[in-house]
Short mmCIF file of C-alpha atoms and ligand atoms in Angstrom, two decimals:
data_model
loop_
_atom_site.label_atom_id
_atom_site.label_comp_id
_atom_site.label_asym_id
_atom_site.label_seq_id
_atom_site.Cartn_x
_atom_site.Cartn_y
_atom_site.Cartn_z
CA UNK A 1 25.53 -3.42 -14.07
CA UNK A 2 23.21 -4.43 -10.96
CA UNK A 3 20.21 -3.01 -10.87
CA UNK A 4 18.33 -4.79 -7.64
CA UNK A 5 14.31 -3.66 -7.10
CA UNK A 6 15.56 -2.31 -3.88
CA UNK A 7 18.32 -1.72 -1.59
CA UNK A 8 17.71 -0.99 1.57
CA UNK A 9 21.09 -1.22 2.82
CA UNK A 10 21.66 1.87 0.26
CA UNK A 11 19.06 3.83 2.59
CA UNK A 12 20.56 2.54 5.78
CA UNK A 13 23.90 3.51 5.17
CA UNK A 14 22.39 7.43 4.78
CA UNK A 15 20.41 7.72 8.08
CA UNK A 16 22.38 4.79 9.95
CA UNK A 17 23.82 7.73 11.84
CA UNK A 18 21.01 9.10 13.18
CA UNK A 19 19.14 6.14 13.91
CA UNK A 20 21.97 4.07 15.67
CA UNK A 21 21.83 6.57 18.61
CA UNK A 22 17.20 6.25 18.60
CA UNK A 23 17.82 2.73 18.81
CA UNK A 24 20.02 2.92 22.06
CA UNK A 25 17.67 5.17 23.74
CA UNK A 26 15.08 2.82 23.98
CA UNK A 27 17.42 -0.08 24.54
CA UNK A 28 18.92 1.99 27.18
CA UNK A 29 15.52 3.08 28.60
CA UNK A 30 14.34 -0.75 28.33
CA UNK A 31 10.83 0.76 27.54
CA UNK A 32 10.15 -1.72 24.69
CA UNK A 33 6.54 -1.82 23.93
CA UNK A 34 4.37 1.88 23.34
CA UNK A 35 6.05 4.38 25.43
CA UNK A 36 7.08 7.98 24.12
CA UNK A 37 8.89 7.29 21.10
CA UNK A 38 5.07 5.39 19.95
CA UNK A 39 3.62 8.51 21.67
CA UNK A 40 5.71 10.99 19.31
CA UNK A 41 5.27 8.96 15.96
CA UNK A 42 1.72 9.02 16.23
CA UNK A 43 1.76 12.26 16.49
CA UNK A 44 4.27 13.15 13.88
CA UNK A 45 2.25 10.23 11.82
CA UNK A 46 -0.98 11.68 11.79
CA UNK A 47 0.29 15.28 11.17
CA UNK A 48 2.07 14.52 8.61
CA UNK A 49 -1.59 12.50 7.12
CA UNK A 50 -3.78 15.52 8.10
CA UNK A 51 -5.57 13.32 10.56
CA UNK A 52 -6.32 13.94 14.09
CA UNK A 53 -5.12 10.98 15.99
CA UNK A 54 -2.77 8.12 15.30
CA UNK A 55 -2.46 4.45 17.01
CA UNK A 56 0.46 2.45 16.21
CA UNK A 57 -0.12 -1.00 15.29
CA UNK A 58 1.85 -4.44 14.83
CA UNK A 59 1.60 -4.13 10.85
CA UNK A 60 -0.10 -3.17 8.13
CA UNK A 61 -2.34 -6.14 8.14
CA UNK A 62 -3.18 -5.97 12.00
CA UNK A 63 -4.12 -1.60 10.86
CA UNK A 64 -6.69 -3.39 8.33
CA UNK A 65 -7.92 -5.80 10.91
CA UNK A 66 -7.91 -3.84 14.27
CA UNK A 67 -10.16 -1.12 11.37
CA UNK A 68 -12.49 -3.51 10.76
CA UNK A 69 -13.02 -4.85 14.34
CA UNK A 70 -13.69 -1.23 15.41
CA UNK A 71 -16.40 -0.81 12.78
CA UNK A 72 -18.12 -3.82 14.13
CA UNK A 73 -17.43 -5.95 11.15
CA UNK A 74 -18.44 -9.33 11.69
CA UNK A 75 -20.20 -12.72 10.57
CA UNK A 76 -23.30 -12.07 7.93
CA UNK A 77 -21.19 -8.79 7.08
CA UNK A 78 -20.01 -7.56 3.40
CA UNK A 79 -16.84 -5.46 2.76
CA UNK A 80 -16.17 -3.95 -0.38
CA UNK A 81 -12.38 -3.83 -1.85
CA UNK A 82 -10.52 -4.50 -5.00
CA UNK A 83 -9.32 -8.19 -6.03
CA UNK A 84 -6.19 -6.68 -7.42
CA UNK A 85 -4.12 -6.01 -4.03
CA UNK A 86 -1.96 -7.42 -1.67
CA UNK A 87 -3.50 -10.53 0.48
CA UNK A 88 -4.16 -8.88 3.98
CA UNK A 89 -6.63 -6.43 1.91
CA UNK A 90 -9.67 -8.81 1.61
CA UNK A 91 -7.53 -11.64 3.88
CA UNK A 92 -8.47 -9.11 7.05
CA UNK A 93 -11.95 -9.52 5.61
CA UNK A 94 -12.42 -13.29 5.65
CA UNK A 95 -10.45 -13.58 9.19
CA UNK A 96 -13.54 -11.59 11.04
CA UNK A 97 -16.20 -14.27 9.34
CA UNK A 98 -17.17 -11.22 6.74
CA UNK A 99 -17.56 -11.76 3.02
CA UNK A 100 -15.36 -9.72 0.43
CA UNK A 101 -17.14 -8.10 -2.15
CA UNK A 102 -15.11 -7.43 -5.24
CA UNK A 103 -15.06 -4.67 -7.44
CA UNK A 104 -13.29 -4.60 -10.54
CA UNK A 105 -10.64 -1.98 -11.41
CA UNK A 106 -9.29 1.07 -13.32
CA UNK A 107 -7.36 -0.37 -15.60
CA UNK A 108 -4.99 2.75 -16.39
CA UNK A 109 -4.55 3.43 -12.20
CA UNK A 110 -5.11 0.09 -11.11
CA UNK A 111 -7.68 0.89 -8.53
CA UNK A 112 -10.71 0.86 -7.77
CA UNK A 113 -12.97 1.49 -10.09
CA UNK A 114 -15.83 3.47 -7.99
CA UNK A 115 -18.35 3.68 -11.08
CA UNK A 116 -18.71 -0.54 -10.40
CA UNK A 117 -18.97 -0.16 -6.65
CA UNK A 118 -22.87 0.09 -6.47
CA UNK A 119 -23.92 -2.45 -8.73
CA UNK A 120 -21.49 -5.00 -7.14
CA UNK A 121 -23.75 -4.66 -3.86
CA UNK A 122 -26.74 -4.13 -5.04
CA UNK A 123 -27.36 -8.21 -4.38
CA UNK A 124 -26.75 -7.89 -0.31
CA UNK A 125 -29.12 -6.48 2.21
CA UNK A 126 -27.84 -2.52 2.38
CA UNK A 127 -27.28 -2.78 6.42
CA UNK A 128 -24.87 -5.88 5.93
CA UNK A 129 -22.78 -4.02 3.30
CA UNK A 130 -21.07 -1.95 6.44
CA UNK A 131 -17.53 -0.75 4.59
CA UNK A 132 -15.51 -0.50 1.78
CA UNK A 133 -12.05 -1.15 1.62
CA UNK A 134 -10.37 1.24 -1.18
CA UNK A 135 -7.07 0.49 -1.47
CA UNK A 136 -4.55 3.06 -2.91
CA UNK A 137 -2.21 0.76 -4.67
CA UNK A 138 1.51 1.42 -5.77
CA UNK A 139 1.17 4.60 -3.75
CA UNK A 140 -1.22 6.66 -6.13
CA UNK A 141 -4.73 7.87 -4.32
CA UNK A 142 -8.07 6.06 -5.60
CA UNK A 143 -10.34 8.49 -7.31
CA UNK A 144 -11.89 9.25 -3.36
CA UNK A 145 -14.44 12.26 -4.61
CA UNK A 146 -16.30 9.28 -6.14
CA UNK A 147 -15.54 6.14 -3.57
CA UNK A 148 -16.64 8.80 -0.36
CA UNK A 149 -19.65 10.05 -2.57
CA UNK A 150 -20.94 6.29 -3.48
CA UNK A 151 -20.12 5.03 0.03
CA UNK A 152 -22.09 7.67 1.71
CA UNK A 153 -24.95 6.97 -0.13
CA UNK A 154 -24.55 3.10 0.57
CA UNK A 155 -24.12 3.99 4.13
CA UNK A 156 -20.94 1.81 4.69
CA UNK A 157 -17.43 2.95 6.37
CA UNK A 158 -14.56 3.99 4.42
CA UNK A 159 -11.63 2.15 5.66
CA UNK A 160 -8.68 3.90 3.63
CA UNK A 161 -5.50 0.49 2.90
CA UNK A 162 -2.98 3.38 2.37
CA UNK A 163 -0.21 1.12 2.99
CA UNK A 164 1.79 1.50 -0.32
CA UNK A 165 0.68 5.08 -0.22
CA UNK A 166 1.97 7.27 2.57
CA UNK A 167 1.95 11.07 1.75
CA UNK A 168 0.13 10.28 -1.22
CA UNK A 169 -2.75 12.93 -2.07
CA UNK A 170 -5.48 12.53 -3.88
CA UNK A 171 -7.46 15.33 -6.54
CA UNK A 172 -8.39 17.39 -4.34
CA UNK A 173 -4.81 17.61 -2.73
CA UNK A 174 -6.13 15.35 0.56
CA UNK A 175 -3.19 13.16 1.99
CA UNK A 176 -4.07 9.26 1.43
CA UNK A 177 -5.50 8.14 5.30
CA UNK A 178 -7.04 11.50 5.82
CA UNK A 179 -10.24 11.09 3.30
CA UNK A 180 -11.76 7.77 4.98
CA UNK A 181 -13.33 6.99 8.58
CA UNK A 182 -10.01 5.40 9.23
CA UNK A 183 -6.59 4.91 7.41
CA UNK A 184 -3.77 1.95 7.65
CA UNK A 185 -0.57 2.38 6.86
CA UNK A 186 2.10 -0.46 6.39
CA UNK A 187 6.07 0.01 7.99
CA UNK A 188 7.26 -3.01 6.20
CA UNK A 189 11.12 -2.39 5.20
CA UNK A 190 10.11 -1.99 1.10
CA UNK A 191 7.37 0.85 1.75
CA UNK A 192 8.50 4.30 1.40
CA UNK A 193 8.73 4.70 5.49
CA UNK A 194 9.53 0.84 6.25
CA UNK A 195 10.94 0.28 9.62
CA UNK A 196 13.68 -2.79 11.01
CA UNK A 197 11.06 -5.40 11.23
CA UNK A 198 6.61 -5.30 10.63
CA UNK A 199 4.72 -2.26 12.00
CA UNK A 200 2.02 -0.20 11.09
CA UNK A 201 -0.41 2.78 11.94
CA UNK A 202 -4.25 3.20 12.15
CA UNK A 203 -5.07 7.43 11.84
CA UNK A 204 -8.55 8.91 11.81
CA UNK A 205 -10.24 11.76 12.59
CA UNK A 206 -13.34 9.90 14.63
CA UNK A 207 -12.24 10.70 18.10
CA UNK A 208 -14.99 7.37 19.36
CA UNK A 209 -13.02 5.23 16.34
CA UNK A 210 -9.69 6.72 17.65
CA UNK A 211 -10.73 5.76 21.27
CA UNK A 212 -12.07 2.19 20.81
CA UNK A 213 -8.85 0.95 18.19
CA UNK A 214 -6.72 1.80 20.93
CA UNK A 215 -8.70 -0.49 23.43
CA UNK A 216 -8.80 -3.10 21.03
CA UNK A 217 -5.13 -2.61 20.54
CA UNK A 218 -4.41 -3.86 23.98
CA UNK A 219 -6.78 -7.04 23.79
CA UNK A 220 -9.94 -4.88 24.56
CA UNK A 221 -8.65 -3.51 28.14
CA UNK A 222 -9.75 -0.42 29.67
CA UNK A 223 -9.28 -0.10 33.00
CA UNK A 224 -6.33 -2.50 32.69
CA UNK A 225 -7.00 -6.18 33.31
CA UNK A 226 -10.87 -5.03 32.82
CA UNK A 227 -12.47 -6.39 29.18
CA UNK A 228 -15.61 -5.40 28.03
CA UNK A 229 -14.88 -6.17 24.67
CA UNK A 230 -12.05 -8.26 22.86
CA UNK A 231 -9.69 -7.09 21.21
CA UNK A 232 -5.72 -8.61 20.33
CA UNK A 233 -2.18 -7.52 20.69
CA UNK A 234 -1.50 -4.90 18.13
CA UNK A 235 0.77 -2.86 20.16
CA UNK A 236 4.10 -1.17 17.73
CA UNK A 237 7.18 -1.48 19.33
CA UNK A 238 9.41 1.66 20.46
CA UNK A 239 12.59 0.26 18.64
CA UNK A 240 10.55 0.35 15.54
CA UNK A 241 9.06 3.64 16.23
CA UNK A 242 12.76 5.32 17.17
CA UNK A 243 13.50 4.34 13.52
CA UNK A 244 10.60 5.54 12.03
CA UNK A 245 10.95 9.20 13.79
CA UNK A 246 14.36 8.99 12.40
CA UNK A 247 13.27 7.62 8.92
CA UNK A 248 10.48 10.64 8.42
CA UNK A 249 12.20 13.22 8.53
CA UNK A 250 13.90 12.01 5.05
CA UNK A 251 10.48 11.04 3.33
CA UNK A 252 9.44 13.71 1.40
CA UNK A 253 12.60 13.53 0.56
CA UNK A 254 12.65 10.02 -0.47
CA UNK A 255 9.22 9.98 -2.06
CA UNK A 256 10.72 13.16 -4.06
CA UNK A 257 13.54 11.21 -5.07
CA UNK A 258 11.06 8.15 -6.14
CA UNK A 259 9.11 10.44 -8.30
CA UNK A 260 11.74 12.19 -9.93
CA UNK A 261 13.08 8.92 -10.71
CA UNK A 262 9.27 8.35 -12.33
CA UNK A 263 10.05 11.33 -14.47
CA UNK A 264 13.12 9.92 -15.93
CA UNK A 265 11.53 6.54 -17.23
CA UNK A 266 8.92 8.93 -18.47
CA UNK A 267 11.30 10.72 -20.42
CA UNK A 268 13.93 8.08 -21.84
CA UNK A 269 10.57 5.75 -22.01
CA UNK A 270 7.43 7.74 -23.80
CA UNK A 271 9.34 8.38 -26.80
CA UNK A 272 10.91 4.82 -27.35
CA UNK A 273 7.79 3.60 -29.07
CA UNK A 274 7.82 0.86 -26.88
CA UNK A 275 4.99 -1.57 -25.99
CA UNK A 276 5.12 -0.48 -22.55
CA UNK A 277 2.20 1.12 -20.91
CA UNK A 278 3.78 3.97 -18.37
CA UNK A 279 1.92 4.17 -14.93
CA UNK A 280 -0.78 6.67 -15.52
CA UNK A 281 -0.87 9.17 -12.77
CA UNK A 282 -4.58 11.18 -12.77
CA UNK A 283 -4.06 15.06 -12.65
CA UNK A 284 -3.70 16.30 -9.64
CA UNK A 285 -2.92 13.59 -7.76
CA UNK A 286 0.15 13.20 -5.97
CA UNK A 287 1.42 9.78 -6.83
CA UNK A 288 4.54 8.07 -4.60
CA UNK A 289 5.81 5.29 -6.22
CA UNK A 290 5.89 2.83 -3.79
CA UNK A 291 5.96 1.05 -7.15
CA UNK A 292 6.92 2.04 -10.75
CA UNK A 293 4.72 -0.47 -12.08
CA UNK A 294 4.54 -0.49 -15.99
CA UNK A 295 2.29 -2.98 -18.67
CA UNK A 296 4.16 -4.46 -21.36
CA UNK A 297 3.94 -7.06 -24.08
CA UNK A 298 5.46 -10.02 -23.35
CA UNK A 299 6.32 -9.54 -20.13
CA UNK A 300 7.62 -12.76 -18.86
CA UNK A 301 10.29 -12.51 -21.55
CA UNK A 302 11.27 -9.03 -20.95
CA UNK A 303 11.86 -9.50 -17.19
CA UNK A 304 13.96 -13.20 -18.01
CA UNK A 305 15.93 -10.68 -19.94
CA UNK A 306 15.99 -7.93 -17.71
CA UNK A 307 17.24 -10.68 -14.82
CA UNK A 308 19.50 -11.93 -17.22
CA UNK A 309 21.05 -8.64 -17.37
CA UNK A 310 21.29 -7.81 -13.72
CA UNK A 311 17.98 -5.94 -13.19
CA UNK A 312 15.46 -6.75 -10.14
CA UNK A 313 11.77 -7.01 -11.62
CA UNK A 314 8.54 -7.76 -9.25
CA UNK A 315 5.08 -8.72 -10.41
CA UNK A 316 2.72 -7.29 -7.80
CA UNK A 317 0.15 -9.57 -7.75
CA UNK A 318 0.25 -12.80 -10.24
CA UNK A 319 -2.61 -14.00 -9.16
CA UNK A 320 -5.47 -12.03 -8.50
CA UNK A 321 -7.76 -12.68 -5.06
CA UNK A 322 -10.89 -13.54 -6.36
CA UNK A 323 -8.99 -16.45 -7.95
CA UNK A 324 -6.91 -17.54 -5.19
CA UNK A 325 -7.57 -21.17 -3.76
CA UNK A 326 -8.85 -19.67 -0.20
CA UNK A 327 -11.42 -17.64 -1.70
CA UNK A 328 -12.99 -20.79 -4.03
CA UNK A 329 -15.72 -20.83 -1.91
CA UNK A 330 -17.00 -17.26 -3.59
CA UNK A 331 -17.60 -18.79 -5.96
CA UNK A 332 -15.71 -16.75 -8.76
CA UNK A 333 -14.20 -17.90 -11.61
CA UNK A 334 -12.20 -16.46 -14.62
CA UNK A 335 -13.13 -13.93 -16.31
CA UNK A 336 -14.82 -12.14 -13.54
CA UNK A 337 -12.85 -9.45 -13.31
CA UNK A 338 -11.05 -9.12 -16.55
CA UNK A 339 -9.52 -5.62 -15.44
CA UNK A 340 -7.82 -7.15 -12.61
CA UNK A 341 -6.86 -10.16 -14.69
CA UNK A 342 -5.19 -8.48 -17.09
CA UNK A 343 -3.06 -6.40 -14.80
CA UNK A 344 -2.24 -9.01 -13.05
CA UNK A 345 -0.83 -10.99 -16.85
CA UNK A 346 0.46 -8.51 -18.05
CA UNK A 347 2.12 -5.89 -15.51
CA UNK A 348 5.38 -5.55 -13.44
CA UNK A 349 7.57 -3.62 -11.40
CA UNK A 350 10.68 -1.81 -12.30
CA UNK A 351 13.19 -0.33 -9.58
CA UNK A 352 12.29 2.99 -8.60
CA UNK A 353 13.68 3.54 -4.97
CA UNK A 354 15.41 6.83 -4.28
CA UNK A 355 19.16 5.66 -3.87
CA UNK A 356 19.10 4.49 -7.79
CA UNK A 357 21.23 6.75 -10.16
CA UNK A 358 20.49 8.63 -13.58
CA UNK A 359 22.78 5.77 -15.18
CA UNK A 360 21.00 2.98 -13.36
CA UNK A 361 17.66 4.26 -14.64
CA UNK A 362 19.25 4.34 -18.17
CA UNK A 363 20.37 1.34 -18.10
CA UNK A 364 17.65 -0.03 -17.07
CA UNK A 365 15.70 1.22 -19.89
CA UNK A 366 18.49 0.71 -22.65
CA UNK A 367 17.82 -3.16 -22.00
CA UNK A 368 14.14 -2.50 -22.37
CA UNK A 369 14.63 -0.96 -25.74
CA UNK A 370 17.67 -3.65 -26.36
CA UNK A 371 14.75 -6.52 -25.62
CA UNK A 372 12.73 -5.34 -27.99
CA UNK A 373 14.88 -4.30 -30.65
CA UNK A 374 15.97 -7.60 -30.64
CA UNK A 375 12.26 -8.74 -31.25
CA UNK A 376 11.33 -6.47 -33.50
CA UNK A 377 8.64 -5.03 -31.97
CA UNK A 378 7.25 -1.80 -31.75
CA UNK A 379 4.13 0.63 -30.97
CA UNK A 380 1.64 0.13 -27.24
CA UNK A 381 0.93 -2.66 -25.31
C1 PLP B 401 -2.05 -2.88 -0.11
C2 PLP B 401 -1.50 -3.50 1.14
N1 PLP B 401 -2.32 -3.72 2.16
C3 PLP B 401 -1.88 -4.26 3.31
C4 PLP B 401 -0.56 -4.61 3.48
C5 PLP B 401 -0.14 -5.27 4.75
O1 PLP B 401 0.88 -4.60 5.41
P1 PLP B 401 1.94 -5.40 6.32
O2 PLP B 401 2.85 -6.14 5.43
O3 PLP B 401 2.61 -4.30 7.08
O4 PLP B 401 1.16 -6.28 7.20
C6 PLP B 401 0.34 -4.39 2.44
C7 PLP B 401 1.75 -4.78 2.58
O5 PLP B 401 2.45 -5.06 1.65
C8 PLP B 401 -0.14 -3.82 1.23
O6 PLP B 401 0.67 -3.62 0.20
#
């Protein structure tokens, strides 16, 4: 059997439909760039995130960047985040002259680990350390009671990366994007809402945030052709927005589907006896599954065989950022964040997406116990 780590072209073929005829209305009312469809998803966007204003960006990565820019983040700053996370997390950092600050994670959730955050700044002046960057990765909610409580008293921005993690809720049952100054979400195809191409959303609540991302959006104009301050081109297109409209009305739906299909690893998994470590979802959160991302003993080997048998695997992120070649001159080394490290050896990512059957998941798992049986080996990772 074929088991990929996602089809998209499974998801198309459900709401191709529906979006064939969004598409032609914008090609038909050649209003490519903003426009009403933009207009609508931000709306729909930042409804759907409990916020009170949405701004439609180019990508995830420009959300992240066009955040930062509005907070003033520049040369001589500091910005908290995670090493364990995709590039454009701390890479959004670095490209406005800041310094990253890395914080070590959880190592059941992956995230942030918010009792670390103050004594990793307590070496920079205070009014330098201007945000933090918690990033809710695989699409479960960082522990945001704690990061909001820590970064209030630090006195630096929360800048939400919900990009893996839309409709996500935290504890205390607050969508991801909503808790934060600001949130960014990611469109990329593989998210749960991914559009035809790279797009993304900023959504806040700060009405003088709200106001000056959308400037900066449009290379800093306001009036038009008038620049007080600088900004780039960030602007989502309305082809991409007519397909996400389409696309979320189906995501609870989808995001449903993705956690049921959590359930049923669960189940066929927990009892195995297998050295896998199951994602560990923290009560009362509201976890997504962008990812289904599990830890298991000798990993490499299980996903050869799991490839070898038809199965897509992923590991998300091999190398973690305080140890990437761009970031040397941090001056971090191995062993710095040993959380993070380990994740990063020792974790992977199975196929969750919503379009997989009850016999693909079994499958799936039937060569995970077939791998090890074959090994011998039993009992946690
Ligand atoms: C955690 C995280 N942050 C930021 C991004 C950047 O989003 P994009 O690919 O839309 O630029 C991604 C995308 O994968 C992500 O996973």
């Amino acid at each position: 059997m074929n088991v990929p780590l996602l089809d998209l072209k499974a998801q198309y073929e459900a709401v191709k439909d529906e979006i064939t005829p969004a598409i032609m209305e914008v090609v038909e009312s050649q209003h490519f760039i903003l426009g009403p469809k933009v207009v609508a998803l931000e709306e729909r966007v930042a409804a759907y995130s409990d916020a009170s204003w949405g701004i439609g960006v180019t990508s995830g990565s420009d959300a992240l960047l066009v955040a930062l820019m509005a907070l003033d983040v520049g040369p001589g700053d500091f910005v908290v985040t995670t090493p364990y996370t995709f590039f454009a997390t701390a890479g959004a950092i670095a490209r406005l002259g800041a310094t990253p600050v890395f914080v070590d994670i959880d190592p059941r959730t992956y995230n942030i680990d918010a009792s670390k955050i103050e004594a990793a700044t307590a070496g920079y002046p205070k009014e330098r350390v201007k945000a933090i960057i918690p990033v809710h990765l695989f699409g479960q909610c960082c522990d945001m009671a704690a990061v909001m409580e820590i970064s209030r008293d630090l006195g630096m921005a929360v800048i939400e990366d919900a990009a893996q993690a839309i409709g996500a809720k935290d504890k205390e049952g607050r969508p991801a994007g909503s808790i934060g100054d600001v949130g960014c979400f990611s469109f990329f195809p593989s998210k749960n809402l991914g559009c035809f191409g790279d797009g993304g959303m900023v959504v806040t609540s700060d009405e003088a945030l709200k106001d000056r991302i959308t400037i900066l959006r449009a290379h800093g104009s306001k009036p038009k052709y008038y620049h007080r301050i600088i900004g780039g081109n960030f602007r989502l297109d309305a082809i991409q927005a007519a397909v996400l409209l389409v696309k979320l009305g189906h995501l609870e739906a989808w995001s449903n589907k993705r956690r049921e299909n959590a359930g049923l690893y669960e189940r066929l998994l927990s009892d195995a006896g297998l050295p896998v470590t199951l994602p560990h979802v923290e009560p009362g959160c509201r976890h997504i599954y962008n990812q289904f991302v599990v830890r298991a003993k000798d990993r490499d080997a299980l996903m050869a065989h799991l490839k070898g048998n038809g199965i897509g695997t992923e590991v998300y992120y091999p190398l973690p950022l305080h140890l990437q070649e761009c970031f040397k001159y941090l001056g971090h080394k191995e062993g710095d964040f040993p959380e993070s490290e380990s994740a990063a050896r020792d974790t992977f990512a199975l196929p969750i997406y919503p379009e997989l059957t009850h016999e693909m998941i079994e499958y799936v798992v039937d060569q995970v116990k077939g791998f090890y049986s074959q090994r011998g080996t039993r009992n946690a990772a």
